[in-house]
Tab-separated table of C-alpha atoms in Angstrom:
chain	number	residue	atom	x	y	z
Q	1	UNK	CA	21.145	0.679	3.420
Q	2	UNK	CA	21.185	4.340	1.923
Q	3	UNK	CA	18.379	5.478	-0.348
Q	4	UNK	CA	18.479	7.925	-2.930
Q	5	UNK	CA	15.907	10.847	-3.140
Q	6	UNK	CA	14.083	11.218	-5.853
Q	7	UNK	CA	11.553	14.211	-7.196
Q	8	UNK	CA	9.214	14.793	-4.508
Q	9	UNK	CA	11.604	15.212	-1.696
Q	10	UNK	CA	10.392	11.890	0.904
Q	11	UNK	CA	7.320	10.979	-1.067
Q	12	UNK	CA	8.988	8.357	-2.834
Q	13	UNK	CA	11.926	6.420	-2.282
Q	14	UNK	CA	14.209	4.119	-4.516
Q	15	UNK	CA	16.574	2.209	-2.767
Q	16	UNK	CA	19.450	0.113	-4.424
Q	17	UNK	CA	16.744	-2.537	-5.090
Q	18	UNK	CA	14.195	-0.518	-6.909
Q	19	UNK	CA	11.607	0.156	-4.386
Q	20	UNK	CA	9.567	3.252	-4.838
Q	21	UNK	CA	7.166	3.861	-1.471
Q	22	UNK	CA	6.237	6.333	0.371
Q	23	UNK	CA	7.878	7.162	4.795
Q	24	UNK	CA	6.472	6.010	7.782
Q	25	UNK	CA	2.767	4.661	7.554
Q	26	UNK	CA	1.590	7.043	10.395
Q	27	UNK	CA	-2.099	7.144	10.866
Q	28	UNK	CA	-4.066	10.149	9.159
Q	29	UNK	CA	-4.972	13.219	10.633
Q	30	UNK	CA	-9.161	13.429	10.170
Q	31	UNK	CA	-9.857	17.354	11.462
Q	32	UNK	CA	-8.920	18.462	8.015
Q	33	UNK	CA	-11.403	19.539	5.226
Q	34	UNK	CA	-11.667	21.957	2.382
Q	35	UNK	CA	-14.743	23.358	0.192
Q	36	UNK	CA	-16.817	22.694	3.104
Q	37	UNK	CA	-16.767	19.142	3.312
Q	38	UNK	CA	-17.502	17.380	7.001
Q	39	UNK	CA	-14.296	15.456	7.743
Q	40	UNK	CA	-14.857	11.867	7.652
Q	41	UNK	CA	-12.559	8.956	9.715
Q	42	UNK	CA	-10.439	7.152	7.839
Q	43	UNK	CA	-11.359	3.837	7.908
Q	44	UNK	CA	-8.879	1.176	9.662
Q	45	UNK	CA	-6.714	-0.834	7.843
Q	46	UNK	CA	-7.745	-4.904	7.410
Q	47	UNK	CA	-7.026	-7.199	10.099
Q	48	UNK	CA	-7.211	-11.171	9.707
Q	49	UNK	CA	-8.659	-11.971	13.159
Q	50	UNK	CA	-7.780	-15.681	13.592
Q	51	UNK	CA	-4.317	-17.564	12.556
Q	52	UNK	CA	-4.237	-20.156	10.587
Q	53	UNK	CA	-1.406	-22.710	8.862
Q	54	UNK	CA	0.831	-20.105	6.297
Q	55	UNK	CA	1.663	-23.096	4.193
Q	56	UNK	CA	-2.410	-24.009	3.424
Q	57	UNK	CA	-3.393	-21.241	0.665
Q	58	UNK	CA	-7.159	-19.066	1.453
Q	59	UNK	CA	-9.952	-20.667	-0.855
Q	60	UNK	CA	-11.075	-17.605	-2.231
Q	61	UNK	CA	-8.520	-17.979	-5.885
Q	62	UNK	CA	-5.853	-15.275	-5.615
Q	63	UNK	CA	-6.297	-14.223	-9.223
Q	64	UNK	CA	-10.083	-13.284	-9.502
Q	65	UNK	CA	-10.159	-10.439	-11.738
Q	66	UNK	CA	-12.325	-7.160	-9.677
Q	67	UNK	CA	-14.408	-5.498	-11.480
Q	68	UNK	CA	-13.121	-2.350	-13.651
Q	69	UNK	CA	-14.631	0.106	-10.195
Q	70	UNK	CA	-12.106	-2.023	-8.109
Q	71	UNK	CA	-9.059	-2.345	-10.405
Q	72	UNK	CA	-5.480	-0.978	-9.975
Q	73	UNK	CA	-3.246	-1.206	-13.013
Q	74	UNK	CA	0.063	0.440	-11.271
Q	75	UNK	CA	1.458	2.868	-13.018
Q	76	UNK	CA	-1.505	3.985	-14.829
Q	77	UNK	CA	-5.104	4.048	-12.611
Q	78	UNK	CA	-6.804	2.969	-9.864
Q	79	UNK	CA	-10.877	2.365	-10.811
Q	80	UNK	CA	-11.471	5.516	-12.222
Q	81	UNK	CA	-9.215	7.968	-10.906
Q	82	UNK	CA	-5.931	8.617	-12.686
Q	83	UNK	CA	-2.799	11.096	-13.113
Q	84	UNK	CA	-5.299	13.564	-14.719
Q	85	UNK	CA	-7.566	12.811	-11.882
Q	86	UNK	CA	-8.018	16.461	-9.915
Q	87	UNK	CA	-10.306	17.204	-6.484
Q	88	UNK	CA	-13.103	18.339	-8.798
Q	89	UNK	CA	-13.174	15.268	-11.258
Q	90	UNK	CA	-13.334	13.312	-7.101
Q	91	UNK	CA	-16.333	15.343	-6.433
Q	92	UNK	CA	-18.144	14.457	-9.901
Q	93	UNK	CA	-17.773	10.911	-9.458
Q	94	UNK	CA	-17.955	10.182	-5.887
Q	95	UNK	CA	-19.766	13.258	-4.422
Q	96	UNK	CA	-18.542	16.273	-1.921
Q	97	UNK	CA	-19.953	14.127	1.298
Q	98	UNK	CA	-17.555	10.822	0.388
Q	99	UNK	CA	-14.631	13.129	0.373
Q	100	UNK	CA	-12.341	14.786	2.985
Q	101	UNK	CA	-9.305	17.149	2.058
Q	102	UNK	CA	-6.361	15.962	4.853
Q	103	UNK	CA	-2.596	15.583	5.017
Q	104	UNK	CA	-0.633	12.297	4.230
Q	105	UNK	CA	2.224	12.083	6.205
Q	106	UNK	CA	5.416	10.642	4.573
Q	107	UNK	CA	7.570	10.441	6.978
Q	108	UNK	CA	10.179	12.597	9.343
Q	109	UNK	CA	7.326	15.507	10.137
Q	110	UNK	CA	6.594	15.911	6.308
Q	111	UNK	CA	3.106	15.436	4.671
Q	112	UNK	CA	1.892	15.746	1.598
Q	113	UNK	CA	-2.159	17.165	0.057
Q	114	UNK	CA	-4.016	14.218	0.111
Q	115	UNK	CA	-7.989	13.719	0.113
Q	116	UNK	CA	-9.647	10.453	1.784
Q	117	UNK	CA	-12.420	9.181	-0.296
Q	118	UNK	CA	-15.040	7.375	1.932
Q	119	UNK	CA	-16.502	4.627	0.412
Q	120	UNK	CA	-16.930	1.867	3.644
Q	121	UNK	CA	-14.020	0.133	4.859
Q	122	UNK	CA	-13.782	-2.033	1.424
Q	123	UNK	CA	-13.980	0.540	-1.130
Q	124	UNK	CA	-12.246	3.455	0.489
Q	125	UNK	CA	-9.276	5.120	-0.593
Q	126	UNK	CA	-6.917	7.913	-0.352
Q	127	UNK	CA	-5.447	9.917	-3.318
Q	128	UNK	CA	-2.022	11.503	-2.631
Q	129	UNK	CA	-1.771	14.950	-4.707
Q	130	UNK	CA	1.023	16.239	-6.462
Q	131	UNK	CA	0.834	19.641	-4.832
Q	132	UNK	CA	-1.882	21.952	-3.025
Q	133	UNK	CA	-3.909	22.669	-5.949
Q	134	UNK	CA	-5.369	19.194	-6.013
Q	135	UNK	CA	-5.311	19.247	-10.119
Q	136	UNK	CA	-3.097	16.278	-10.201
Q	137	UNK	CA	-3.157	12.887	-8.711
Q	138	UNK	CA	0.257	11.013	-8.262
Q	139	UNK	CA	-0.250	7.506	-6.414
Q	140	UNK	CA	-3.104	6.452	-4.228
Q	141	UNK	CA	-3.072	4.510	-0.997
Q	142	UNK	CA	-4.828	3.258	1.905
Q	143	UNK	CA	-6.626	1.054	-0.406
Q	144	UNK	CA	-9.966	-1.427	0.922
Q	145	UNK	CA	-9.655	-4.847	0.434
Q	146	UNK	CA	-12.208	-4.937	-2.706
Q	147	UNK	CA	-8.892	-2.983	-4.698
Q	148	UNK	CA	-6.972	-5.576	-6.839
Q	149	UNK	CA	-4.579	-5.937	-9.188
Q	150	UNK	CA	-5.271	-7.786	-12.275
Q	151	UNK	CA	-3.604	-11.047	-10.438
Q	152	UNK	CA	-5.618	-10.710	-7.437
Q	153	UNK	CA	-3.328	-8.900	-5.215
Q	154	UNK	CA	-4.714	-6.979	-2.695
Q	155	UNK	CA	-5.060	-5.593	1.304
Q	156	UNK	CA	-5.285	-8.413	3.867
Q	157	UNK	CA	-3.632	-10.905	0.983
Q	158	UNK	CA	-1.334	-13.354	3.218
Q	159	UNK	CA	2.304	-14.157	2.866
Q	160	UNK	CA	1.902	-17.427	1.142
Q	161	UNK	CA	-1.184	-15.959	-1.311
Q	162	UNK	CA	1.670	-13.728	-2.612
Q	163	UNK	CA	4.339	-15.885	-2.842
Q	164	UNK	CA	1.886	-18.223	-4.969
Q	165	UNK	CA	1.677	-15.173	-7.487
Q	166	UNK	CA	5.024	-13.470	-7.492
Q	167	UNK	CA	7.264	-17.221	-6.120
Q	168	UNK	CA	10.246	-16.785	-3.525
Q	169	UNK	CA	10.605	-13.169	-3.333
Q	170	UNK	CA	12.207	-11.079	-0.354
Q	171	UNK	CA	10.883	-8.246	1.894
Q	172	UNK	CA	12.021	-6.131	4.500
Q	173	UNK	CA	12.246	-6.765	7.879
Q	174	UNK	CA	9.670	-5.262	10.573
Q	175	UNK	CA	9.578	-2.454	12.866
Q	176	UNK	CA	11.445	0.325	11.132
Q	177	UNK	CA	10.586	3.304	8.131
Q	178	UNK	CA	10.209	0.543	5.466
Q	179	UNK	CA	8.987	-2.544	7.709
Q	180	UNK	CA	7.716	-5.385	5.685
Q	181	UNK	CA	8.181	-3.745	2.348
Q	182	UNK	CA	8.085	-6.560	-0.362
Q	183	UNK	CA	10.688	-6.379	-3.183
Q	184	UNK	CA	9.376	-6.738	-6.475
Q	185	UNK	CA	12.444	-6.835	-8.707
Q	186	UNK	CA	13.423	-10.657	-10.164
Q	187	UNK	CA	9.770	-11.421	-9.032
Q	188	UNK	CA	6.921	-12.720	-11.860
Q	189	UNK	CA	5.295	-9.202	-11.258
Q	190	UNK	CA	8.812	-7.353	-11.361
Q	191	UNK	CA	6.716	-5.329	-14.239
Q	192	UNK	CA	5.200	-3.592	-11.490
Q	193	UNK	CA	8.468	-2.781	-9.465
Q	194	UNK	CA	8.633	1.295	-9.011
Q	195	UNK	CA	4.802	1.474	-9.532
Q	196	UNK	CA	3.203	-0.595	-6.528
Q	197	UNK	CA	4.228	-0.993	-3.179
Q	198	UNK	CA	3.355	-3.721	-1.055
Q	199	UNK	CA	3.842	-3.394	2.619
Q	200	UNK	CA	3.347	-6.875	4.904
Q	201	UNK	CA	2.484	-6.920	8.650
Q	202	UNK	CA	2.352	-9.273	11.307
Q	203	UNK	CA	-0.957	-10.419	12.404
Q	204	UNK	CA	-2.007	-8.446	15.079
Q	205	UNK	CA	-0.331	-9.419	18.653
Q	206	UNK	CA	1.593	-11.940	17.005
Q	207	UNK	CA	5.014	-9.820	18.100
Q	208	UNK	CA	4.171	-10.183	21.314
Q	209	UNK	CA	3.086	-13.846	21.357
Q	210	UNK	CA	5.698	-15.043	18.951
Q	211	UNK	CA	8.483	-12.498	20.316
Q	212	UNK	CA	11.306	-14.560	19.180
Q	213	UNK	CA	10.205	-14.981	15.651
Q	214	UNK	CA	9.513	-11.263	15.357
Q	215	UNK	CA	13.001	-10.301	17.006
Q	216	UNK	CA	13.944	-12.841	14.253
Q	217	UNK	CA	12.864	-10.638	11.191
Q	218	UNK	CA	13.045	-7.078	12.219
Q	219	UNK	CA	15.096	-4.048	10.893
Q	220	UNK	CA	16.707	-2.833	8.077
Q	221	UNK	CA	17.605	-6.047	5.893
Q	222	UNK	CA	16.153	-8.280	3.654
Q	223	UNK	CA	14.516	-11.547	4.536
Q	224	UNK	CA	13.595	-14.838	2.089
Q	225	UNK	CA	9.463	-15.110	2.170
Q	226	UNK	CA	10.478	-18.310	2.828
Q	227	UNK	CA	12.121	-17.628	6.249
Q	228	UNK	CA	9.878	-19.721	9.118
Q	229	UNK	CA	10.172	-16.878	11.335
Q	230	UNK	CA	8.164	-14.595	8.662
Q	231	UNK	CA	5.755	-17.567	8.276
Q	232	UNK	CA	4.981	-17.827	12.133
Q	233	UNK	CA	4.103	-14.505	12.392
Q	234	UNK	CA	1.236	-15.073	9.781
Q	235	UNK	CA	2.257	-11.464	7.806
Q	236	UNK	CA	-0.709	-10.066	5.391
Q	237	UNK	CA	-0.606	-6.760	3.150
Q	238	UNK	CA	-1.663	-3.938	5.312
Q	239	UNK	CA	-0.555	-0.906	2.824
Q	240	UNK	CA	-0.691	-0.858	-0.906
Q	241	UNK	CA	0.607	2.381	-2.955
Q	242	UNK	CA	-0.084	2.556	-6.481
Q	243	UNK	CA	1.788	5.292	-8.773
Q	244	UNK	CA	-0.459	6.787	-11.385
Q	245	UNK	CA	2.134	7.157	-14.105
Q	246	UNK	CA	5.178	5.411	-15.196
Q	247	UNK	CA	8.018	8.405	-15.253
């Protein structure tokens, strides 16, 4: 499949199916900091640490609403911080100690100004600049699991929590630049397509125990959520990316 760039060089991405995402989800880089803020870890991405049946749906109702701190309306803001966001409005509302100035990479040796805002593994976040001044915020990522859309969608959500809010929708397969990226486009949230990015995984050491399933569902085409080799591998969301405006 060929993409076309777009405005930002690699940052995003839109494909002949509308995606718009960022490159390869490599992990951040932590000895970074600016205004003499301590660097802080980034905190790991959710895990879900024991399988269970993809066709019997969590408890928890996959559209409670967050709270307005912990809600992301693509395409316009993520709790408080927006496309006007800058560093300084970060420092204001979250403090100099939560923050740490670091790059993002996006792919093929590129990175882009990004600062990691350290809230505990739920709440924390990372805004994605649109240059080196810091004076404009263009997407966030790396987002806790207490960050939700209005429908409930969210990290760690499982394969069949999202199909029960967007139906039968395809992804991409795993184990390449775009690995598990859902397509939003013909989808009951294609309102968000171009804005959000939702990126599935396996669960952890389920390509190695289910091998066959995995080998199943990897590379560079699209796959039904359906498809009961996605389904054994028990795939959650492991990387959201909001955009903070809708050009």
């Amino acid at each position: 499949m060929k993409h076309n760039a777009t405005y930002l060089g690699r940052l995003f991405v839109t494909g002949s199916v509308g995606l718009a995402l960022f490159g390869c989800t490599q992990p951040f880089a932590t000895n970074h900091s600016a205004n003499g803020t301590a660097p802080i870890a980034s905190s790991p991405q959710p895990t879900i640490s024991a399988q269970r049946d993809p066709n019997t749906p969590s408890q928890a109702p996959a559209t409670a609403i967050p709270d307005a701190e912990t809600l992301i309306i693509p395409g316009e803001r993520v709790g408080q911080v927006t496309n006007n966001t800058t560093f300084k409005d970060l420092v204001s509302l979250f403090g100099a100690e939560h923050l740490t100035n670091q790059p993002f990479s996006v792919g093929e040796g590129e990175t882009r100004p990004a600062t990691r805002v350290n809230l505990g593994e739920a709440r924390s976040f990372t805004v994605i600049w649109t240059d080196e001044s810091r004076s404009r915020a263009e997407a966030v990522s790396q987002l806790g699991t207490d960050w939700k859309t209005p429908e409930g969608i969210g990290a760690g959500m499982s394969l069949i929590d999202l199909q029960s809010q967007l139906g039968n929708f395809q992804l991409y397969g795993f184990a390449w630049d775009y690995s598990g990226t859902v397509v939003l486009d013909k989808t009951r949230l294609a309102k968000y397509s171009g804005l959000l990015t939702l990126r599935l995984s396996p669960q952890p050491g389920a390509a190695e125990s289910q091998s066959a399933d995995f080998e199943a569902v990897m590379g560079d085409r699209l796959y039904d959520s359906t498809n009961p080799h996605l389904q054994a591998l028990y795939p959650t969301v492991d990387r959201m990316i909001v955009r903070l405006t809708r050009k």
